[in-house]
Amino acid sequence: MEIAHPYLLFLGDVHDNLAAKTALGIVDWRRDWCLGQIRLPGCEADCGLPDLTPAQAADQGTKTFVIGCVNPGGILPEHWVNSIVEALESGLDVASGLHMRLEEVPAIRDAAQRTGRRLFNVRQNNETFKTGSGAKRTGKRLLTVGTDCSVGKKYTALAMERGMNEAGFDASFCATGQTGVFISGRGIALDAVVADFISGAAEWLSPPADDDHWHVVEGQGSLFHPSFAGVSLGLLHGSQPDAFVVCHEQGRELMRGVQTPVPSIREVIEGTLSMGRLTNPDIRCIGLSINTSAMDEADAKNYLARLSAEIHLPATDSVRFGVAPLVTRLQEEFGTPR
Amino acid sequence: MEIAHPYLLFLGDVHDNLAAKTALGIVDWRRDWCLGQIRLPGCEADCGLPDLTPAQAADQGTKTFVIGCVNPGGILPEHWVNSIVEALESGLDVASGLHMRLEEVPAIRDAAQRTGRRLFNVRQNNETFKTGSGAKRTGKRLLTVGTDCSVGKKYTALAMERGMNEAGFDASFCATGQTGVFISGRGIALDAVVADFISGAAEWLSPPADDDHWHVVEGQGSLFHPSFAGVSLGLLHGSQPDAFVVCHEQGRELMRGVQTPVPSIREVIEGTLSMGRLTNPDIRCIGLSINTSAMDEADAKNYLARLSAEIHLPATDSVRFGVAPLVTRLQEEFGTPR
């Protein structure tokens, strides 16, 4: 799926920015793709964009109305439907990351048919995948992996894409989750793929490329998470990374949603190397990206320096201190781009 | 899903027994659930059952018409539809392991509505699963794992269920593939579950049970197969086995459908222990089940004895020599059942 931008971001009437984190993620990374936002009465989220009606947004060149928020339960409330229909009638496509398909709402389905506009359900995949082949593809790949879910794998991949391109690499981000799909306009919500096709979908996502092209693949879950390790392993095998970055949140003790302890960074490096060699014998770890937000800046720098000395790899907080040490390491390992 | 037996097995007009392997698997393990077979003109498969019409089968007490064969492409050919409609009109439910849903064929959907009979699509799951929790459940579990696909994991699990029950254990088979679902009348085709829910589905499949109950779980794929390792890992984490048996085909060099070498038995034991400990720290391997059909009997016995000495675990060919050594080892490790 290729979602056209610019976007108009719909925030509904959600009660905080957390419920609008998809919209905020899009603004963080693609501010220039976003012309405005729509907030219903009672909305307490704010992306800092101009408030526009669908008609105003269309006049300014908007292509897609993006549902950038989620209400409790993840379903589409009745009172959001009018805004969606209005967007379609103003000539916009509509994109959603909800679990349900937009077509399931008759008023939306009818409006899309009437206007000929497209409905994108990024949590669903219309694409038919093959099972993974395990065959080595041309081009290079970097994957972000995690000690847990929600430790900055998407952020780190996007920051690496930007940092690598600034350093002269030819890099492109590959989205594997819904927010990433909106940020890049394409990709796959990998957790919604049928189990048999996880690695095949990951192969499809980062196809053969020029020898010095880097696909920077957004990781999912953790090889050590009892709910999602299967997705993480299929993604590792299918993306066959040449390089990976381990993402971690300093101080987190239990993995999200379960009672299982967070694995050590060393375990994640060893496990990723050992399992990743199946489809890329030359896989290597190029560094760590750590969320240190619970520490003050001096403590964070000390902690990262200690960790780096211990693991013999660069360690940074990508949000706080940027990804330059990781990009430098990549240059050292794989050569400076021409 | 709970599929009612006795069954009437539909063999269509397939050209050999391989295309009817689902039906043959059912007869192997549940001969007493099968009252007859239906063969269309040109059929060259044979389950050795009486040929019955749906009406005759219904008179004899048959509950479900099972599509026990697959034609090239895995789709339902036009000329099979009449038999299915006739079965519904004779009062039988219809069960299919095809990728498509039976409801997609209007004549079948209409006949099912008209007669009130049920349609089972075992490759689809109507069940809604939770994501895996990783929490330890009561009861015990045995999982068959493989060096590859199609190395006897289903056969070994069924043979273990039978052998354990004969030895006084309280054991029940848990199907994770379509033939297994027909053989046990319930289960999940795990490869058809959405990726996010693999381990959750495996948890659902072997729920909390009495302390001395054993769920004997049919394995899928291999942790070392580049197409399917994600499914295998989710199943390992979700089924949290106390014991596992490694299945292998002697002499196979490449894994099915790919150019990746078959891993060693030792690698599979080590990998399964290391990853399985996440949800069951006490996981242990109790032996090997090897397909030795390429060897004569004397060579097979020598090979198994050598392997057993090397790995320090019992090694058998479950088809040729039975599972007694594995059941004995289970008794030694976990105690003799009361």
XYZ file of C-alpha atoms in Angstrom:
676
model
C 0.000 0.000 0.000
C 1.189 3.493 -0.865
C -0.603 6.193 1.102
C -0.495 9.608 -0.596
C 0.484 12.732 1.377
C 0.019 15.532 2.482
C -2.075 14.323 5.408
C -4.901 15.771 7.482
C -4.631 14.249 10.974
C -7.845 13.304 12.748
C -7.595 13.409 16.559
C -11.255 12.676 17.358
C -12.207 13.567 20.902
C -9.474 11.635 22.702
C -8.510 12.779 26.149
C -4.721 12.961 25.975
C -1.750 12.956 23.644
C -1.017 9.299 24.441
C -4.239 8.308 22.669
C -3.057 10.372 19.673
C 0.468 8.979 19.598
C 0.137 7.836 15.996
C -0.582 11.421 14.899
C 2.217 12.774 17.078
C 4.664 10.241 15.649
C 3.769 11.327 12.132
C 4.311 14.997 13.024
C 7.648 14.181 14.705
C 9.049 12.580 11.578
C 7.038 14.040 8.702
C 6.021 17.546 9.790
C 6.163 18.667 6.146
C 3.649 15.975 5.125
C 1.004 17.307 7.555
C -1.163 20.286 6.578
C -3.560 20.276 9.494
C -5.505 18.499 12.195
C -9.191 17.926 13.058
C -10.325 17.934 16.678
C -13.882 17.173 17.760
C -15.478 18.903 20.776
C -13.861 17.578 23.966
C -10.565 16.640 22.311
C -7.586 17.223 24.613
C -4.851 16.048 22.257
C -2.965 18.557 20.115
C -0.367 18.095 17.384
C 0.299 21.826 17.066
C -1.044 21.903 13.507
C -3.669 24.317 12.083
C -7.243 23.142 12.675
C -8.812 22.598 9.231
C -12.066 21.234 7.913
C -11.762 18.468 5.306
C -12.834 20.963 2.613
C -10.185 23.509 3.661
C -7.560 20.768 3.808
C -8.524 19.528 0.340
C -8.278 23.067 -1.026
C -4.725 23.253 0.315
C -3.758 20.017 -1.455
C -4.260 17.368 1.244
C -4.543 13.857 -0.173
C -5.274 11.647 2.843
C -7.274 11.926 6.052
C -5.394 9.852 8.645
C -7.109 8.550 11.773
C -4.208 9.350 14.070
C -5.786 8.395 17.366
C -7.363 5.442 19.094
C -10.268 5.397 21.500
C -10.617 2.865 24.340
C -11.125 -0.632 22.930
C -9.626 0.288 19.581
C -12.998 0.448 17.860
C -14.392 3.204 15.671
C -17.009 5.190 17.601
C -20.251 6.120 15.875
C -19.619 9.851 16.272
C -16.369 9.745 14.257
C -18.135 8.421 11.150
C -19.438 11.808 9.967
C -15.933 13.274 9.838
C -14.729 10.325 7.763
C -17.636 10.586 5.342
C -17.063 14.345 5.060
C -13.388 13.714 4.254
C -14.293 11.273 1.480
C -16.820 13.739 0.085
C -14.147 16.453 0.096
C -12.049 14.228 -2.156
C -9.635 12.786 0.422
C -8.560 9.156 0.831
C -8.936 7.831 4.389
C -6.335 5.743 6.242
C -6.854 3.898 9.515
C -4.755 1.848 11.903
C -7.764 0.431 13.743
C -8.209 -3.337 13.975
C -11.540 -3.237 12.110
C -11.816 -2.458 8.413
C -13.320 0.912 7.484
C -15.478 -0.919 4.912
C -17.335 -2.613 7.772
C -19.166 0.672 8.443
C -21.861 0.915 5.734
C -21.897 4.747 5.651
C -18.125 4.812 5.062
C -18.198 2.018 2.499
C -21.003 3.741 0.584
C -19.283 7.129 0.663
C -16.044 5.597 -0.641
C -17.906 3.913 -3.481
C -19.836 7.076 -4.303
C -16.744 9.282 -4.355
C -14.241 6.760 -5.741
C -11.810 7.551 -2.918
C -9.593 4.867 -1.361
C -9.803 3.389 2.143
C -6.523 2.171 3.680
C -6.600 -0.237 6.610
C -2.955 -0.460 7.606
C -3.628 -3.173 10.198
C -4.915 -5.416 7.400
C -2.847 -6.688 4.523
C -4.373 -7.133 1.119
C -0.973 -8.128 -0.197
C -0.487 -11.875 -0.737
C 2.902 -13.020 0.526
C 4.949 -16.099 -0.235
C 6.501 -18.110 2.554
C 10.067 -16.991 3.245
C 12.787 -18.518 1.073
C 15.797 -17.714 3.236
C 17.761 -16.879 0.058
C 20.303 -14.069 0.341
C 19.273 -10.853 -1.434
C 21.450 -8.096 -2.845
C 21.736 -4.787 -0.965
C 22.320 -4.270 2.753
C 19.951 -4.243 5.702
C 19.963 -2.850 9.211
C 17.394 -4.043 11.776
C 16.569 -2.537 15.145
C 15.910 -5.207 17.771
C 14.787 -4.818 21.367
C 15.078 -6.158 24.867
C 11.299 -5.579 24.963
C 8.381 -3.945 23.124
C 8.206 -0.113 23.143
C 11.889 0.564 23.724
C 12.509 2.852 20.735
C 12.942 0.466 17.789
C 10.874 2.620 15.411
C 12.458 5.854 16.602
C 15.962 4.420 16.282
C 15.312 3.085 12.767
C 13.958 6.453 11.621
C 16.849 8.305 13.256
C 19.311 5.908 11.610
C 17.682 6.438 8.202
C 18.067 10.202 8.608
C 21.580 10.037 10.080
C 22.800 7.600 7.436
C 21.435 9.683 4.565
C 23.066 12.809 6.062
C 26.372 10.895 6.194
C 26.085 10.006 2.514
C 24.602 6.510 2.789
C 21.683 5.547 0.550
C 19.174 4.442 3.215
C 15.424 3.867 3.261
C 13.160 3.105 6.211
C 10.976 -0.051 6.090
C 7.895 0.175 8.318
C 6.617 -2.912 10.134
C 3.997 -1.243 12.347
C 1.083 1.073 11.740
C 2.674 4.364 12.801
C 5.732 3.532 10.721
C 3.485 2.887 7.713
C 1.948 6.365 8.044
C 5.386 7.920 8.495
C 6.793 6.322 5.367
C 3.566 6.066 3.350
C 4.157 2.337 2.839
C 5.038 -0.883 4.687
C 3.359 -3.749 6.501
C 1.797 -4.087 9.928
C 3.694 -7.312 10.510
C 1.732 -8.399 13.574
C -1.375 -8.685 11.381
C 0.191 -11.061 8.840
C -0.860 -14.731 8.956
C 1.754 -16.710 10.912
C 2.943 -18.820 7.981
C 4.013 -15.707 6.074
C 5.906 -13.624 8.667
C 9.364 -14.137 7.212
C 7.971 -14.039 3.669
C 6.409 -10.639 4.382
C 9.718 -9.421 5.815
C 11.475 -10.587 2.645
C 8.913 -8.714 0.530
C 9.447 -5.582 2.624
C 13.180 -5.281 1.905
C 13.568 -6.614 -1.640
C 16.828 -7.062 -3.562
C 18.544 -3.676 -4.004
C 21.772 -2.018 -5.135
C 24.847 -3.262 -3.326
C 25.288 -0.035 -1.374
C 21.610 0.544 -0.594
C 20.587 0.096 3.046
C 17.078 -0.949 4.026
C 16.628 0.227 7.619
C 13.997 -2.120 9.038
C 11.833 -1.210 12.042
C 11.981 -4.068 14.558
C 8.994 -5.577 16.378
C 8.678 -7.133 19.835
C 11.637 -9.024 21.247
C 13.081 -12.501 20.743
C 12.654 -12.851 24.510
C 9.036 -11.672 24.818
C 6.682 -14.628 25.470
C 3.847 -12.977 23.519
C 5.664 -11.791 20.410
C 8.966 -13.652 19.953
C 7.594 -15.529 16.936
C 7.039 -12.250 15.081
C 10.516 -11.023 16.072
C 12.179 -14.232 14.871
C 10.309 -14.275 11.544
C 11.290 -10.625 11.026
C 14.934 -11.385 11.861
C 15.042 -14.316 9.433
C 13.198 -12.488 6.651
C 15.082 -9.197 6.906
C 18.460 -11.043 7.068
C 20.223 -7.993 8.527
C 23.910 -7.291 7.935
C 23.842 -5.031 10.988
C 21.567 -4.588 13.968
C 21.149 -2.095 16.811
C 19.869 -3.246 20.205
C 17.252 -0.925 21.740
C 16.619 -0.919 25.472
C 14.987 1.172 28.177
C 17.296 1.766 31.122
C 15.700 0.655 34.384
C 12.820 -1.379 32.975
C 12.535 -4.645 34.905
C 9.558 -6.557 33.481
C 8.572 -6.849 29.843
C 5.389 -5.088 28.798
C 2.137 -6.841 29.634
C 3.763 -9.930 31.142
C 5.603 -10.988 34.309
C 8.787 -11.997 32.479
C 12.009 -10.132 33.364
C 13.632 -7.991 30.661
C 16.588 -9.948 29.212
C 20.106 -8.532 29.441
C 21.539 -6.616 26.481
C 24.199 -9.285 26.151
C 21.570 -12.039 25.902
C 19.802 -10.101 23.157
C 23.038 -9.606 21.217
C 23.986 -13.284 21.533
C 20.483 -14.552 20.701
C 20.141 -12.252 17.690
C 23.558 -13.253 16.342
C 22.926 -16.932 16.879
C 19.462 -17.003 15.298
C 20.194 -14.356 12.655
C 23.113 -16.365 11.226
C 20.577 -18.763 9.699
C 19.833 -16.298 6.892
C 22.896 -14.026 7.144
C 26.099 -15.645 8.421
C 27.787 -12.200 8.531
C 25.246 -10.536 10.830
C 26.828 -8.198 13.383
C 25.750 -5.825 16.140
C 26.870 -2.227 15.595
C 25.713 -0.661 18.849
C 23.069 0.168 21.431
C 20.266 2.712 21.499
C 19.117 3.259 25.070
C 16.203 5.222 26.465
C 17.805 6.973 29.469
C 14.931 9.357 30.171
C 14.740 8.279 33.830
C 18.278 9.648 34.437
C 19.653 13.171 34.458
C 22.071 14.011 31.676
C 25.298 13.436 33.599
C 24.138 10.060 34.924
C 22.971 9.064 31.447
C 26.359 9.870 29.922
C 28.172 7.894 32.630
C 25.819 4.957 32.205
C 26.229 4.909 28.412
C 30.036 5.161 28.686
C 30.125 2.271 31.163
C 27.823 0.153 28.984
C 29.865 0.907 25.888
C 33.093 -0.149 27.606
C 31.449 -3.323 28.872
C 29.939 -4.421 25.535
C 32.743 -3.003 23.338
C 30.198 -1.227 21.128
C 28.949 2.370 20.867
C 25.998 3.146 23.151
C 23.816 6.240 22.734
C 20.404 7.583 23.646
C 19.134 8.300 20.118
C 16.585 10.865 21.305
C 18.887 12.710 23.693
C 22.292 12.419 22.069
C 21.594 11.393 18.455
C 22.750 8.413 16.430
C 26.158 9.724 15.248
C 28.153 7.062 17.176
C 26.098 4.313 15.503
C 26.507 5.803 12.024
C 30.264 6.142 12.600
C 30.483 2.516 13.642
C 28.545 1.493 10.516
C 31.085 3.403 8.390
C 33.951 1.670 10.185
C 32.403 -1.752 9.670
C 31.023 -1.414 6.149
C 33.077 1.396 4.617
C 32.351 5.058 3.996
C 29.731 5.623 1.306
C 30.987 6.999 -2.008
C -14.102 -26.137 16.949
C -15.351 -29.591 17.781
C -15.972 -31.746 14.708
C -18.423 -34.589 15.350
C -17.594 -38.149 14.253
C -18.121 -40.731 12.686
C -16.735 -39.379 9.426
C -17.396 -40.027 5.746
C -14.134 -39.358 3.901
C -14.348 -37.634 0.524
C -11.470 -38.521 -1.832
C -12.724 -36.625 -4.924
C -11.040 -37.733 -8.126
C -7.431 -37.306 -7.007
C -4.813 -39.353 -8.780
C -2.841 -40.896 -5.938
C -2.813 -41.545 -2.209
C -0.446 -38.617 -1.608
C -3.217 -36.205 -2.616
C -5.472 -37.989 -0.106
C -2.971 -38.008 2.751
C -5.353 -36.186 5.097
C -7.914 -38.987 4.695
C -5.233 -41.662 5.064
C -3.898 -40.000 8.212
C -7.372 -40.012 9.723
C -7.804 -43.720 8.919
C -4.349 -44.529 10.363
C -5.203 -43.020 13.721
C -9.006 -43.098 13.947
C -10.134 -46.102 11.887
C -13.108 -46.513 14.242
C -14.275 -42.949 13.523
C -14.532 -43.637 9.753
C -17.597 -45.363 8.332
C -16.873 -44.979 4.628
C -15.355 -43.131 1.709
C -16.627 -41.400 -1.430
C -14.647 -41.639 -4.663
C -15.629 -39.827 -7.852
C -15.008 -41.367 -11.301
C -11.274 -41.329 -12.017
C -10.221 -41.401 -8.362
C -7.073 -43.463 -7.817
C -6.758 -42.972 -4.055
C -8.186 -45.566 -1.679
C -8.508 -45.600 2.103
C -9.740 -49.200 2.188
C -13.125 -48.133 3.545
C -16.572 -49.097 2.179
C -17.758 -46.803 -0.634
C -20.932 -45.117 0.608
C -23.271 -42.426 -0.680
C -23.947 -39.551 1.734
C -27.456 -40.947 2.319
C -26.123 -44.428 3.137
C -23.480 -42.933 5.423
C -26.091 -40.815 7.214
C -28.268 -43.907 7.729
C -25.318 -45.624 9.403
C -24.826 -42.737 11.825
C -22.181 -40.598 10.087
C -22.024 -37.032 11.413
C -19.427 -35.280 9.249
C -18.359 -35.375 5.603
C -14.610 -34.649 5.600
C -12.833 -33.397 2.489
C -9.812 -35.626 2.958
C -7.962 -34.762 -0.243
C -6.509 -31.793 -2.040
C -6.417 -31.115 -5.762
C -3.604 -29.198 -7.478
C -3.595 -25.554 -6.344
C -5.491 -26.359 -3.175
C -8.747 -24.938 -4.518
C -12.178 -26.548 -4.539
C -13.021 -27.728 -8.053
C -16.498 -27.069 -9.437
C -17.254 -30.778 -9.850
C -16.810 -31.515 -6.123
C -19.582 -29.086 -5.140
C -22.453 -31.484 -5.870
C -21.100 -34.090 -3.463
C -20.796 -31.470 -0.722
C -24.338 -30.195 -1.285
C -25.624 -33.786 -1.292
C -23.854 -34.434 2.027
C -25.468 -31.365 3.613
C -28.857 -32.437 2.287
C -28.344 -35.885 3.777
C -27.928 -34.238 7.184
C -24.133 -34.282 7.470
C -21.849 -31.439 8.580
C -18.975 -30.727 6.167
C -15.349 -30.123 7.196
C -12.581 -28.834 4.940
C -8.855 -28.188 5.230
C -8.719 -26.102 2.055
C -7.390 -22.546 2.195
C -10.696 -21.072 0.987
C -13.841 -21.021 3.100
C -16.643 -23.373 2.063
C -19.055 -20.432 2.497
C -17.413 -18.722 -0.473
C -19.211 -21.145 -2.802
C -22.825 -19.884 -3.017
C -24.348 -23.346 -3.637
C -22.634 -24.702 -0.509
C -23.492 -21.659 1.613
C -27.142 -21.854 0.540
C -27.367 -25.605 1.191
C -25.881 -25.171 4.667
C -28.388 -22.429 5.469
C -31.274 -24.451 4.075
C -30.379 -27.601 6.010
C -29.008 -25.984 9.179
C -25.840 -28.108 8.946
C -22.429 -26.761 9.983
C -19.444 -25.947 7.762
C -15.975 -26.338 9.345
C -12.984 -24.639 7.753
C -10.094 -25.964 9.790
C -7.575 -23.703 8.026
C -9.497 -20.687 9.330
C -9.920 -19.769 12.960
C -13.103 -18.201 14.197
C -11.737 -18.342 17.715
C -10.446 -15.018 19.077
C -7.169 -15.462 20.912
C -5.399 -13.288 23.446
C -1.717 -12.519 23.083
C 0.399 -14.990 25.041
C 0.941 -14.249 28.726
C 3.944 -16.485 29.343
C 2.445 -17.420 32.743
C 3.052 -20.992 33.931
C -0.028 -23.212 33.786
C -0.846 -26.301 35.834
C -0.538 -29.738 34.231
C 2.302 -31.075 32.096
C 3.096 -30.722 28.416
C 5.129 -32.617 25.870
C 5.967 -31.018 22.503
C 7.398 -32.679 19.405
C 9.935 -30.440 17.660
C 11.778 -31.013 14.398
C 15.000 -30.513 12.519
C 12.684 -29.637 9.597
C 9.066 -29.720 8.400
C 7.536 -33.145 7.615
C 9.800 -35.244 9.797
C 7.118 -37.037 11.827
C 6.111 -34.526 14.500
C 2.387 -35.278 14.197
C 2.945 -39.038 14.009
C 5.256 -38.980 17.021
C 2.828 -36.909 19.090
C -0.054 -39.265 18.292
C 2.111 -42.317 19.003
C 3.209 -40.770 22.304
C -0.405 -40.038 23.282
C -1.298 -43.690 22.637
C 1.854 -45.109 24.258
C 1.534 -42.883 27.319
C -2.108 -43.766 27.859
C -1.254 -47.479 27.526
C 1.444 -47.004 30.169
C -1.061 -45.442 32.562
C -0.412 -41.760 31.906
C -3.349 -39.400 31.423
C -2.433 -37.913 28.018
C -4.329 -35.998 25.342
C -3.192 -34.972 21.866
C -3.343 -31.263 20.891
C -3.578 -30.700 17.140
C -1.822 -27.728 15.541
C -2.358 -28.660 11.870
C -5.335 -29.587 9.747
C -4.887 -33.371 9.644
C -4.329 -33.380 13.386
C -7.569 -31.426 13.851
C -9.521 -34.081 11.933
C -7.797 -36.857 13.872
C -8.677 -35.375 17.249
C -11.891 -33.576 16.273
C -10.521 -30.314 17.686
C -7.457 -28.041 17.642
C -6.023 -25.120 15.697
C -4.290 -24.827 12.340
C -1.561 -22.704 13.901
C -0.032 -21.527 10.626
C -3.301 -19.714 9.858
C -3.370 -17.681 13.102
C -2.511 -13.971 12.891
C 1.156 -13.492 13.850
C 0.468 -11.506 17.011
C -1.465 -14.408 18.515
C 0.728 -17.463 17.827
C 1.830 -18.031 21.393
C -1.594 -16.983 22.703
C -3.238 -19.624 20.507
C -0.750 -22.218 21.764
C -1.624 -21.254 25.345
C -5.333 -21.632 24.556
C -4.690 -25.052 23.018
C -3.171 -26.593 26.165
C -5.038 -24.890 29.019
C -4.413 -25.379 32.741
C -5.028 -29.011 33.706
C -4.619 -31.543 36.544
C -1.066 -31.888 37.796
C -0.610 -35.330 36.276
C -2.351 -34.618 32.987
C -0.121 -34.446 29.910
C -1.017 -32.359 26.857
C 0.903 -33.904 23.961
C 1.307 -31.034 21.503
C 1.917 -31.567 17.782
C 4.920 -29.461 16.721
C 5.107 -27.285 13.597
C 8.032 -26.360 11.350
C 11.465 -25.985 12.901
C 13.233 -23.274 14.891
C 15.861 -23.445 12.152
C 13.576 -23.222 9.104
C 13.812 -19.759 7.460
C 10.147 -19.860 6.399
C 8.473 -21.091 9.572
C 10.716 -20.543 12.602
C 8.432 -17.801 13.931
C 5.539 -20.259 14.181
C 7.795 -22.845 15.849
C 9.065 -20.328 18.417
C 5.582 -19.019 19.256
C 4.401 -22.613 19.687
C 7.381 -23.434 21.924
C 6.765 -20.378 24.118
C 2.992 -20.881 24.277
C 3.036 -24.616 24.929
C 5.764 -24.219 27.604
C 6.723 -27.909 27.398
C 8.129 -29.825 30.360
C 9.463 -32.396 27.902
C 10.174 -32.469 24.191
C 11.067 -35.084 21.580
C 13.247 -34.138 18.593
C 11.997 -35.545 15.273
C 14.371 -35.962 12.334
C 14.616 -37.737 9.001
C 17.859 -39.663 8.633
C 19.744 -38.647 5.499
C 17.850 -35.447 4.677
C 20.324 -32.702 3.766
C 18.285 -29.584 2.868
C 15.188 -28.308 4.607
C 11.959 -28.552 2.665
C 11.360 -25.879 0.041
C 14.553 -23.932 0.769
C 18.305 -24.214 0.190
C 19.160 -24.172 3.909
C 20.955 -27.235 5.365
C 19.108 -29.312 7.959
C 20.470 -28.387 11.410
C 22.096 -31.026 13.585
C 20.049 -32.792 16.255
C 22.331 -31.297 18.877
C 21.677 -27.760 17.592
C 17.926 -28.381 17.788
C 18.179 -29.714 21.339
C 20.330 -26.783 22.467
C 18.194 -24.160 20.682
C 14.939 -25.604 22.020
C 16.286 -25.739 25.577
C 17.688 -22.242 25.408
C 14.582 -20.605 23.935
C 12.097 -22.831 25.762
C 13.473 -21.852 29.171
C 11.800 -18.450 28.745
C 8.397 -19.931 29.627
C 9.490 -23.178 31.307
C 12.866 -23.136 33.081
C 12.617 -26.932 33.659
C 12.221 -27.884 29.993
C 14.122 -31.049 29.042
C 14.620 -33.284 26.042
C 13.518 -36.900 26.590
C 14.634 -38.460 23.308
C 14.687 -38.653 19.540
C 12.171 -39.955 17.011
C 13.925 -40.630 13.715
C 12.533 -41.591 10.322
C 14.971 -44.298 9.204
C 12.960 -45.528 6.231
C 15.903 -45.113 3.858
C 17.872 -47.788 5.807
C 17.351 -51.503 6.191
C 16.387 -52.689 9.662
C 19.847 -53.707 10.849
C 21.403 -50.410 9.695
C 18.568 -48.476 11.307
C 19.106 -50.207 14.657
C 22.852 -49.553 14.529
C 22.290 -45.935 13.583
C 19.791 -45.381 16.410
C 22.076 -47.071 18.954
C 25.013 -44.913 17.877
C 22.904 -41.745 18.004
C 21.527 -42.654 21.424
C 25.039 -43.200 22.813
C 26.210 -39.918 21.321
C 23.323 -37.773 22.607
C 22.795 -39.723 25.871
C 19.073 -40.017 25.193
C 16.811 -42.768 23.820
C 16.481 -42.769 20.027
C 13.778 -44.703 18.169
C 11.975 -44.794 14.844
C 8.419 -44.369 16.136
C 6.868 -45.948 13.036
C 9.229 -48.920 12.829
C 10.095 -49.644 16.437
C 7.459 -47.802 18.494
C 7.766 -45.164 21.199
C 8.353 -47.420 24.220
C 11.898 -46.089 24.876
C 10.535 -42.523 24.952
C 7.675 -43.431 27.303
C 10.124 -45.239 29.593
C 12.366 -42.197 29.685
C 9.356 -40.002 30.505
C 8.551 -42.323 33.447
C 12.146 -42.109 34.659
C 12.176 -38.327 34.456
C 8.682 -37.520 35.728
C 7.702 -40.578 37.732
C 5.446 -43.529 36.989
C 1.772 -42.585 36.744
C -0.463 -43.752 39.599
